[in-house]
Coordinates of C-alpha atoms in Angstrom, one line a residue:
M199 CA 38.6 -32.1 43.5
V200 CA 41.9 -33.5 42.2
Q201 CA 40.1 -35.8 39.8
E202 CA 38.0 -32.9 38.4
E203 CA 41.2 -30.9 37.9
A204 CA 42.8 -33.8 36.1
Q205 CA 39.7 -34.2 33.9
K206 CA 39.7 -30.5 33.0
S207 CA 43.4 -30.6 32.2
A208 CA 42.8 -33.7 30.0
D209 CA 40.0 -31.8 28.2
V210 CA 42.3 -28.9 27.6
V211 CA 44.9 -31.2 26.1
V212 CA 42.4 -32.8 23.8
A213 CA 41.1 -29.4 22.7
V214 CA 44.6 -28.3 21.8
E215 CA 45.3 -31.4 19.7
K216 CA 42.4 -30.8 17.3
P217 CA 43.5 -29.7 13.8
M218 CA 43.5 -25.9 13.7
T219 CA 41.9 -23.8 11.0
D220 CA 42.0 -20.1 10.4
K221 CA 38.8 -19.6 12.4
D222 CA 40.2 -21.7 15.3
V223 CA 43.3 -19.5 15.4
T224 CA 41.2 -16.4 16.2
V225 CA 39.9 -18.1 19.3
P226 CA 42.4 -17.4 22.1
V227 CA 43.6 -20.5 23.7
P228 CA 44.4 -18.9 27.1
V229 CA 40.6 -18.7 27.8
L230 CA 40.6 -22.3 28.9
E231 CA 43.7 -21.8 30.9
K232 CA 42.0 -18.9 32.8
E233 CA 39.2 -21.2 33.7
V234 CA 41.6 -23.8 35.0
T235 CA 44.3 -21.8 36.6
P236 CA 42.3 -19.7 39.0
T237 CA 40.9 -22.7 40.8
V238 CA 44.2 -24.3 41.1
A239 CA 45.9 -21.1 42.3
S240 CA 43.2 -20.4 44.8
E241 CA 43.4 -23.9 46.2
E242 CA 47.1 -23.7 46.4
K243 CA 46.9 -20.5 48.4
V244 CA 44.2 -21.8 50.7
A245 CA 46.1 -25.0 51.5
P246 CA 49.2 -23.3 52.9
E247 CA 47.1 -20.9 55.0
T248 CA 45.2 -23.7 56.6
V249 CA 48.5 -25.6 57.3
K250 CA 50.3 -22.5 58.8
S251 CA 47.4 -21.4 60.9
V252 CA 47.5 -23.6 63.9
P253 CA 50.3 -26.3 63.7
V254 CA 53.2 -23.8 63.2
K255 CA 52.3 -21.8 66.3
E256 CA 52.0 -24.9 68.3
E257 CA 55.5 -26.0 67.2
E258 CA 56.9 -22.5 68.1
T259 CA 55.4 -22.6 71.5
A260 CA 56.6 -26.1 72.1
V261 CA 60.2 -25.1 71.2
A262 CA 60.0 -22.0 73.4
E263 CA 59.0 -24.2 76.3
K264 CA 61.9 -26.6 75.8
V265 CA 64.6 -23.9 75.6
T266 CA 66.4 -23.4 78.9
V267 CA 68.9 -20.6 79.6
P268 CA 72.1 -22.0 81.1
S269 CA 73.1 -20.7 84.6
P270 CA 76.3 -18.7 85.1
E271 CA 77.9 -21.7 86.8
E272 CA 77.2 -23.9 83.7
L273 CA 78.6 -21.3 81.4
E274 CA 81.7 -20.9 83.6
K275 CA 82.3 -24.7 83.5
K276 CA 81.8 -24.8 79.8
T277 CA 84.2 -22.0 79.2
L278 CA 86.7 -23.5 81.5
V279 CA 86.6 -26.8 79.6
E280 CA 87.2 -24.9 76.3
F281 CA 90.1 -22.9 77.9
K282 CA 91.7 -26.1 79.2
E283 CA 91.7 -27.6 75.8
L284 CA 93.4 -24.5 74.3
V285 CA 96.0 -24.7 77.1
R286 CA 96.6 -28.4 76.5
E287 CA 97.1 -27.7 72.8
A288 CA 99.5 -24.9 73.6
L289 CA 101.5 -27.2 75.9
N290 CA 101.6 -29.9 73.2
K291 CA 103.0 -27.4 70.7
R292 CA 105.4 -26.0 73.3
E293 CA 104.0 -22.5 72.7
F294 CA 104.8 -21.3 76.3
T295 CA 108.6 -21.6 75.7
A296 CA 108.4 -19.6 72.5
P297 CA 111.0 -21.8 70.5
A298 CA 113.0 -20.2 67.7
K299 CA 111.4 -20.5 64.3
V300 CA 113.1 -22.8 61.9
K301 CA 113.7 -21.4 58.4
E302 CA 111.9 -23.5 55.8
E303 CA 113.3 -23.9 52.2
K304 CA 110.9 -23.2 49.4
P305 CA 110.5 -26.3 47.2
E306 CA 109.3 -24.2 44.3
E307 CA 112.9 -23.2 43.5
K308 CA 114.1 -26.8 42.9
L309 CA 111.1 -27.6 40.7
E310 CA 112.0 -25.0 38.1
A311 CA 114.1 -27.4 36.1
P312 CA 111.3 -29.8 35.1
E313 CA 109.1 -26.8 34.2
E314 CA 111.8 -25.4 32.0
K315 CA 112.2 -28.8 30.3
E316 CA 108.5 -29.0 29.7
A317 CA 108.6 -25.5 28.1
V318 CA 111.5 -26.7 25.9
A319 CA 109.4 -29.7 24.9
D320 CA 106.5 -27.5 23.9
T321 CA 108.7 -25.2 21.8
V322 CA 110.3 -28.2 20.1
A323 CA 106.9 -29.7 19.5
T324 CA 105.6 -26.4 17.9
K325 CA 108.7 -26.2 15.7
K326 CA 108.2 -29.7 14.5
D327 CA 104.5 -29.0 13.9
S328 CA 105.4 -26.0 11.8
G329 CA 108.0 -28.1 9.9
A330 CA 105.4 -30.8 9.3
E331 CA 103.0 -28.2 7.8
E332 CA 105.7 -26.9 5.6
D333 CA 106.9 -30.3 4.3
G334 CA 103.4 -31.8 4.3
T335 CA 104.9 -35.2 4.7
K336 CA 105.0 -35.8 8.6
T337 CA 102.0 -37.4 10.2
V338 CA 100.5 -36.9 13.7
E339 CA 102.3 -40.0 14.9
A340 CA 105.7 -38.5 14.0
I341 CA 104.9 -35.3 15.9
E342 CA 104.0 -37.3 19.0
E343 CA 107.2 -39.3 18.8
S344 CA 109.2 -36.1 18.6
I345 CA 107.4 -34.7 21.7
V346 CA 108.0 -37.8 23.7
S347 CA 111.6 -37.9 22.8
V348 CA 112.2 -34.4 24.3
T349 CA 110.3 -34.9 27.7
P350 CA 112.5 -35.0 30.8
P351 CA 113.7 -38.4 32.0
E352 CA 112.1 -40.3 34.8
S353 CA 115.2 -40.0 37.0
A354 CA 114.3 -36.3 37.7
V355 CA 111.1 -37.3 39.5
P356 CA 112.6 -38.7 42.8
V357 CA 114.4 -35.4 43.4
V358 CA 111.0 -33.7 44.1
E359 CA 109.9 -36.4 46.5
E360 CA 113.1 -36.1 48.5
N361 CA 112.5 -32.4 49.0
T362 CA 109.0 -32.9 50.3
V363 CA 110.1 -35.5 52.9
V364 CA 112.5 -32.9 54.5
F365 CA 109.6 -30.8 55.8
E366 CA 107.8 -33.5 57.8
A367 CA 107.2 -32.4 61.4
E368 CA 109.0 -34.3 64.1
P369 CA 107.0 -35.4 67.2
V370 CA 107.6 -33.1 70.2
E371 CA 106.9 -33.9 73.8
P372 CA 104.4 -31.6 75.7
E373 CA 106.1 -29.1 77.9
E374 CA 105.5 -28.8 81.7
V375 CA 104.6 -25.3 82.9
S376 CA 104.0 -24.3 86.5
I377 CA 102.6 -20.9 87.7
Y378 CA 102.5 -19.8 91.4
G379 CA 104.0 -23.2 92.2
V380 CA 101.0 -25.1 90.7
P381 CA 101.6 -27.2 87.5
L382 CA 99.1 -26.4 84.8
L383 CA 96.4 -29.1 84.1
Q384 CA 97.6 -31.4 86.8
D385 CA 94.9 -31.1 89.4
E386 CA 92.0 -29.0 90.7
R387 CA 94.3 -26.2 91.8
S388 CA 95.1 -25.5 88.2
D389 CA 91.4 -25.0 87.5
V390 CA 91.1 -22.3 90.2
I391 CA 94.1 -20.4 88.7
L392 CA 92.8 -20.7 85.1
L393 CA 89.4 -19.3 86.2
K394 CA 91.3 -16.2 87.5
F395 CA 92.6 -15.6 84.0
L396 CA 89.2 -16.1 82.4
R397 CA 87.5 -13.7 84.8
A398 CA 90.2 -11.1 84.2
R399 CA 89.4 -11.2 80.5
D400 CA 85.6 -11.5 80.8
F401 CA 85.6 -15.2 79.9
K402 CA 87.1 -14.5 76.4
V403 CA 89.0 -17.7 76.0
K404 CA 91.6 -16.5 73.4
E405 CA 92.4 -13.3 75.3
A406 CA 92.8 -15.3 78.5
L407 CA 95.2 -17.7 76.8
T408 CA 97.2 -14.7 75.5
M409 CA 97.3 -13.3 79.1
L410 CA 98.4 -16.6 80.5
K411 CA 101.2 -16.9 77.9
N412 CA 102.4 -13.4 78.7
T413 CA 102.4 -14.1 82.4
V414 CA 104.5 -17.3 82.0
Q415 CA 106.9 -15.4 79.8
W416 CA 107.1 -12.5 82.4
R417 CA 107.9 -15.0 85.2
K418 CA 110.7 -16.5 83.1
E419 CA 112.2 -13.2 82.2
N420 CA 112.1 -11.9 85.8
K421 CA 113.2 -15.3 87.3
I422 CA 110.3 -15.3 89.8
D423 CA 111.0 -18.9 91.0
E424 CA 114.6 -18.0 91.8
L425 CA 113.5 -14.7 93.4
V426 CA 111.3 -16.6 95.9
E427 CA 114.0 -19.0 96.9
A428 CA 116.5 -16.2 97.5
E429 CA 116.6 -14.7 101.0
A430 CA 116.1 -11.0 101.4
A431 CA 119.0 -9.5 103.3
G432 CA 120.2 -6.1 104.5
E433 CA 118.8 -3.1 106.3
E434 CA 116.7 -2.1 103.3
A435 CA 114.7 -5.4 103.6
S436 CA 113.8 -4.7 107.2
E437 CA 112.7 -1.2 106.2
F438 CA 110.6 -2.6 103.4
E439 CA 108.9 -4.9 105.9
K440 CA 107.7 -1.9 107.9
M441 CA 106.2 -0.4 104.7
V442 CA 104.4 -3.5 103.3
F443 CA 103.3 -6.5 105.5
A444 CA 100.6 -9.2 105.8
H445 CA 98.6 -9.2 109.0
G446 CA 95.4 -11.0 110.0
V447 CA 92.3 -11.8 107.9
D448 CA 89.1 -9.9 107.0
K449 CA 85.6 -11.0 108.1
E450 CA 85.4 -13.4 105.1
G451 CA 88.7 -15.0 105.7
H452 CA 90.9 -13.3 103.1
V453 CA 94.5 -12.5 104.1
V454 CA 95.0 -8.7 104.5
I455 CA 98.1 -6.9 103.1
Y456 CA 98.9 -3.4 104.4
S457 CA 100.9 -0.8 102.5
S458 CA 102.1 2.6 103.7
Y459 CA 102.6 5.1 100.8
G460 CA 104.0 7.7 103.2
E461 CA 107.2 5.6 103.4
F462 CA 108.0 6.7 99.8
Q463 CA 109.0 10.0 101.3
N464 CA 112.1 8.3 102.7
K465 CA 114.8 9.6 100.4
E466 CA 117.4 7.1 101.6
L467 CA 115.3 4.2 100.4
F468 CA 113.8 5.8 97.3
S469 CA 116.4 8.3 96.1
D470 CA 117.0 6.8 92.6
R471 CA 115.6 4.3 90.1
E472 CA 117.9 1.5 91.2
K473 CA 116.5 1.6 94.7
L474 CA 113.0 1.7 93.4
N475 CA 113.6 -1.4 91.3
K476 CA 115.1 -3.1 94.4
F477 CA 111.9 -2.4 96.3
L478 CA 109.8 -3.7 93.4
N479 CA 111.7 -7.0 93.4
W480 CA 111.2 -7.3 97.1
R481 CA 107.5 -6.5 96.7
I482 CA 107.1 -9.1 94.0
R483 CA 108.9 -11.6 96.2
L484 CA 106.4 -10.9 99.1
Q485 CA 103.4 -11.2 96.7
E486 CA 104.6 -14.5 95.3
K487 CA 105.2 -16.0 98.8
C488 CA 101.7 -14.9 99.9
V489 CA 100.2 -16.3 96.8
R490 CA 101.9 -19.6 97.2
A491 CA 100.5 -19.8 100.8
L492 CA 96.9 -19.6 99.5
D493 CA 94.6 -22.5 99.2
F494 CA 93.8 -23.4 95.6
S495 CA 92.2 -26.8 96.4
S496 CA 88.7 -25.7 95.6
P497 CA 86.8 -22.7 94.1
D498 CA 85.2 -22.0 97.5
A499 CA 88.6 -21.5 99.2
K500 CA 89.8 -18.0 99.9
S501 CA 92.4 -17.5 97.1
S502 CA 92.6 -13.7 97.1
F503 CA 93.7 -10.8 99.3
V504 CA 92.3 -7.7 100.8
F505 CA 94.7 -4.8 100.4
V506 CA 94.8 -1.8 102.7
S507 CA 96.7 1.2 101.3
D508 CA 97.5 4.0 103.7
F509 CA 97.9 7.4 102.0
R510 CA 98.9 9.3 105.2
N511 CA 101.8 11.6 104.3
A512 CA 101.9 10.2 100.7
P513 CA 104.1 12.1 98.2
G514 CA 102.3 14.7 96.2
L515 CA 101.5 14.6 92.5
G516 CA 104.6 16.8 91.9
K517 CA 106.8 13.8 92.1
R518 CA 105.9 12.5 88.7
A519 CA 108.7 10.0 88.4
L520 CA 107.7 8.3 91.7
W521 CA 104.0 8.1 90.7
Q522 CA 105.0 6.7 87.3
F523 CA 106.9 4.0 89.0
I524 CA 103.9 3.2 91.2
R525 CA 101.6 3.0 88.2
R526 CA 104.0 0.7 86.5
A527 CA 104.2 -1.5 89.5
V528 CA 100.4 -1.6 89.8
K529 CA 100.1 -2.6 86.1
Q530 CA 102.6 -5.4 86.6
F531 CA 100.5 -6.9 89.4
E532 CA 97.3 -6.5 87.5
D533 CA 98.7 -8.3 84.4
N534 CA 100.6 -11.1 86.2
Y535 CA 98.5 -11.7 89.3
P536 CA 94.9 -11.4 88.0
E537 CA 91.9 -11.7 90.2
F538 CA 93.9 -11.9 93.4
T539 CA 92.2 -8.8 94.9
A540 CA 89.0 -9.4 96.8
R541 CA 88.9 -5.8 97.9
E542 CA 91.2 -2.7 98.1
L543 CA 90.8 -0.1 100.8
F544 CA 92.4 3.3 100.4
I545 CA 92.5 5.0 103.8
N546 CA 93.6 8.4 105.0
V547 CA 93.2 9.6 101.4
P548 CA 94.1 13.3 101.1
W549 CA 91.6 15.8 99.5
W550 CA 93.7 16.2 96.3
Y551 CA 93.7 12.5 95.5
I552 CA 89.9 12.0 95.2
P553 CA 89.4 14.3 92.2
Y554 CA 92.6 13.0 90.7
Y555 CA 91.3 9.4 91.0
K556 CA 87.9 10.4 89.5
T557 CA 89.7 12.0 86.5
F558 CA 92.5 9.5 85.8
G559 CA 91.3 6.3 87.6
S560 CA 90.0 4.8 84.4
I561 CA 93.5 5.1 82.9
I562 CA 95.4 3.7 85.8
T563 CA 93.3 0.7 86.7
S564 CA 90.9 -1.7 84.9
P565 CA 87.1 -1.5 85.5
R566 CA 87.1 -4.8 87.4
T567 CA 89.8 -3.5 89.8
R568 CA 88.0 -0.1 90.2
S569 CA 84.8 -1.9 91.3
K570 CA 86.7 -3.4 94.2
M571 CA 88.2 -0.1 95.5
V572 CA 86.9 1.8 98.5
L573 CA 88.3 5.3 99.3
A574 CA 88.0 6.9 102.7
G575 CA 89.4 10.2 104.1
P576 CA 91.2 10.5 107.5
S577 CA 87.9 10.9 109.5
K578 CA 86.3 7.8 108.0
S579 CA 89.3 5.5 107.7
A580 CA 88.8 3.5 111.0
D581 CA 85.1 3.0 110.3
T582 CA 85.9 1.8 106.8
I583 CA 88.4 -0.7 107.9
F584 CA 86.1 -2.1 110.7
K585 CA 83.4 -2.5 108.1
Y586 CA 85.4 -5.2 106.4
I587 CA 87.9 -6.3 109.0
S588 CA 87.2 -7.0 112.7
P589 CA 89.1 -4.7 115.2
E590 CA 90.9 -7.7 116.8
Q591 CA 92.4 -8.4 113.3
V592 CA 93.5 -4.8 112.7
P593 CA 97.0 -3.7 113.8
V594 CA 97.2 -1.0 116.4
K595 CA 98.8 1.3 113.8
Y596 CA 95.6 1.4 111.9
G597 CA 93.2 1.7 114.7
G598 CA 92.7 -1.9 115.8
L599 CA 93.7 -4.0 118.8
S600 CA 95.9 -6.6 117.3
K601 CA 99.3 -6.7 119.1
D602 CA 101.5 -9.2 120.8
I603 CA 99.7 -9.8 124.2
P604 CA 98.2 -12.8 125.9
I605 CA 94.9 -12.1 124.2
T606 CA 94.7 -13.7 120.8
T607 CA 92.8 -12.8 117.7
E608 CA 90.2 -15.4 118.5
D609 CA 88.9 -13.3 121.3
T610 CA 86.2 -11.1 119.9
V611 CA 86.1 -7.3 120.2
T612 CA 83.1 -5.5 121.5
E613 CA 82.2 -2.0 120.2
A614 CA 80.5 0.7 122.2
M615 CA 79.6 4.3 121.7
V616 CA 80.1 7.0 124.4
K617 CA 77.8 9.9 124.1
P618 CA 79.0 13.5 124.4
A619 CA 79.4 14.9 127.9
A620 CA 78.6 11.4 129.4
K621 CA 80.2 8.5 131.2
Y622 CA 80.2 4.9 130.1
T623 CA 81.0 1.8 132.2
I624 CA 82.2 -1.6 131.1
D625 CA 81.9 -4.7 133.3
L626 CA 84.3 -7.6 132.9
P627 CA 83.1 -10.6 135.1
A628 CA 85.4 -13.1 136.8
S629 CA 83.7 -16.0 138.6
D630 CA 86.8 -17.8 140.0
A631 CA 90.4 -17.2 140.9
C632 CA 92.1 -16.2 137.6
M633 CA 94.2 -13.7 135.7
L634 CA 91.9 -11.2 133.9
S635 CA 93.5 -9.4 131.0
W636 CA 91.9 -6.7 128.8
E637 CA 92.8 -4.2 126.2
L638 CA 90.8 -1.1 125.3
R639 CA 91.0 1.7 122.7
V640 CA 89.0 4.9 122.3
L641 CA 89.1 6.3 118.8
D642 CA 90.2 9.9 118.7
A643 CA 90.8 9.6 122.5
D644 CA 90.5 12.8 124.6
V645 CA 88.7 11.0 127.4
S646 CA 89.3 9.9 131.0
Y647 CA 89.9 6.2 131.9
G648 CA 89.7 4.4 135.2
A649 CA 89.3 0.7 136.4
Q650 CA 88.6 -1.0 139.7
F651 CA 87.7 -4.5 140.9
E652 CA 84.4 -4.9 142.7
P653 CA 84.0 -8.3 144.5
T654 CA 80.6 -9.9 144.8
T655 CA 81.2 -11.2 148.4
E656 CA 79.5 -9.0 151.0
G657 CA 81.9 -7.1 153.2
S658 CA 84.7 -7.2 150.7
Y659 CA 86.3 -3.9 149.5
A660 CA 86.7 -2.6 146.0
V661 CA 90.3 -2.5 144.7
I662 CA 91.5 0.3 142.4
V663 CA 93.3 -1.2 139.5
S664 CA 93.9 2.0 137.5
K665 CA 93.4 5.5 138.8
N666 CA 91.4 7.9 136.6
R667 CA 93.7 9.5 134.1
R668 CA 93.4 11.6 130.9
I669 CA 94.1 9.9 127.6
E670 CA 95.3 12.4 125.0
L671 CA 95.6 11.9 121.3
T672 CA 99.4 11.7 121.7
D673 CA 99.3 8.8 124.2
E674 CA 99.5 5.1 123.5
P675 CA 96.3 4.4 121.6
V676 CA 95.7 0.9 123.1
I677 CA 95.4 0.5 126.9
T678 CA 96.5 -3.0 128.0
D679 CA 96.0 -4.0 131.6
S680 CA 95.4 -7.1 133.8
F681 CA 94.5 -8.0 137.4
K682 CA 94.9 -11.1 139.4
V683 CA 91.5 -12.0 140.8
G684 CA 91.4 -14.0 144.1
E685 CA 87.6 -14.1 144.6
P686 CA 84.5 -13.8 142.4
G687 CA 83.7 -10.3 141.2
K688 CA 84.1 -8.0 138.2
I689 CA 86.4 -5.3 136.7
V690 CA 84.5 -2.0 136.2
I691 CA 86.0 0.3 133.6
T692 CA 84.8 3.9 133.4
I693 CA 85.2 6.1 130.3
D694 CA 84.4 9.8 130.9
N695 CA 83.8 11.8 127.7
Q696 CA 83.5 15.5 128.4
T697 CA 83.8 16.6 124.7
S698 CA 81.0 17.6 122.4
K699 CA 81.6 14.6 120.1
K700 CA 80.7 10.9 120.6
K701 CA 83.5 8.4 120.9
K702 CA 83.8 4.8 119.8
V703 CA 85.2 2.4 122.3
L704 CA 86.8 -1.0 121.3
Y705 CA 87.6 -3.6 124.0
R706 CA 88.1 -7.3 124.6
F707 CA 89.2 -9.4 127.6
K708 CA 90.3 -12.9 128.5
T709 CA 90.3 -14.9 131.8
Q710 CA 93.0 -17.5 132.5
P711 CA 92.9 -19.8 135.5
I712 CA 95.7 -19.4 138.0
S713 CA 96.4 -23.2 137.7
D714 CA 97.2 -22.8 134.0
I715 CA 99.5 -19.9 134.7
L716 CA 101.4 -22.0 137.3
N717 CA 101.7 -24.9 134.9
E718 CA 103.3 -22.6 132.3
I719 CA 105.8 -21.5 134.8

């Protein structure tokens, strides 16, 4: 086919080269081109279609099969590597210390003299050119000599070179920066902290770097390291400790921090801005000490907190100055302690706060923080806490059983439900001579409680440990008791609920051999 086309094209060329007459001119030359071009065009069109039909699709399917979507863990590692490179570059340039900018001199001002001299040379040359035209006697060589004679001397050139040398950057040693007591880019602990800043900014590396720089600057301005070393003193500090404290862990192992907003009603502690700022410094100090006690050795370690905020008797929205202070404090913790909140439980929330939160929650807190928040009214507070924190880890103040007694938090708590107008019995076995201790709590109380020891040996008599008594809402919420067992048997506890509502019972017990008690004495 190619040879035929070549032959046809050759024929065409020969036909065109013949000497042309008037008659030949009337014959249109494109006739031969029409005979040749359609075949070529059609073949050119067919060829690409045959090539594109099958092979291209096979290549596309092959590429599609080879493409693999990276997992979130792989993307996280890749972003962390990129973030660490930016942090290392910032440390090398000492950008965390924010040094004062050095004023640079502009070299253009010193280079004006040579330019002026060149301009003068041009004017002199033009004048001499015009003079040569008028006289008609000077040659081109004479004009060039006149131009050369007016050019600036070579001694002016080194001045420009000296100016450029002044602006050479001097080598600077990388700075060392620590945050939360962990040096940046020194070990794996730094990776865990940098990941928190990345998550807080949705893995946007540049925004995370800006956040990190701002946090380091905030810590320097507020002298956080010095604040941690200083000891809190005075009566105010002891009152603050009743308001905010760390106690126990949740079911996943996170340290739990409790806050009571009702204490803001104390006018002696929060009567003016100075006292509010004093509390804020104390709160930052507590946060920093708790953060430094966390384990940053690996990403799997529990390096965040569960916050329980109690809104019982909290100040109303009418106290705008106080709530503005609270919002400012929350903003500082969000910006400078990112991703340290595993979950935040708001308990005993009044009715007026829920619509307020729905309306202004998006302004007060970030979307990531709001996703970790759980709100519960007074009737649901205990159940909400127990959903995330075991009762043995919850302080008595918040409905749990955690208090200073021989029973430790390692002893698990058993939950039971007492039906309305019914009795419920609890058996605590004791096989040998021992000291049997227990603690019990009935949520919302208003029941009767009694306990007795029933031996398993025939002919032995039951011993009343605690007579039946009424437990009111105003009584001590947790019943703590013990009995010295001399023979095998069990303690039988009876809960009598004569109300129309079901009651939840929490209890735990522990047996300690008599020999161990004597050794301790």
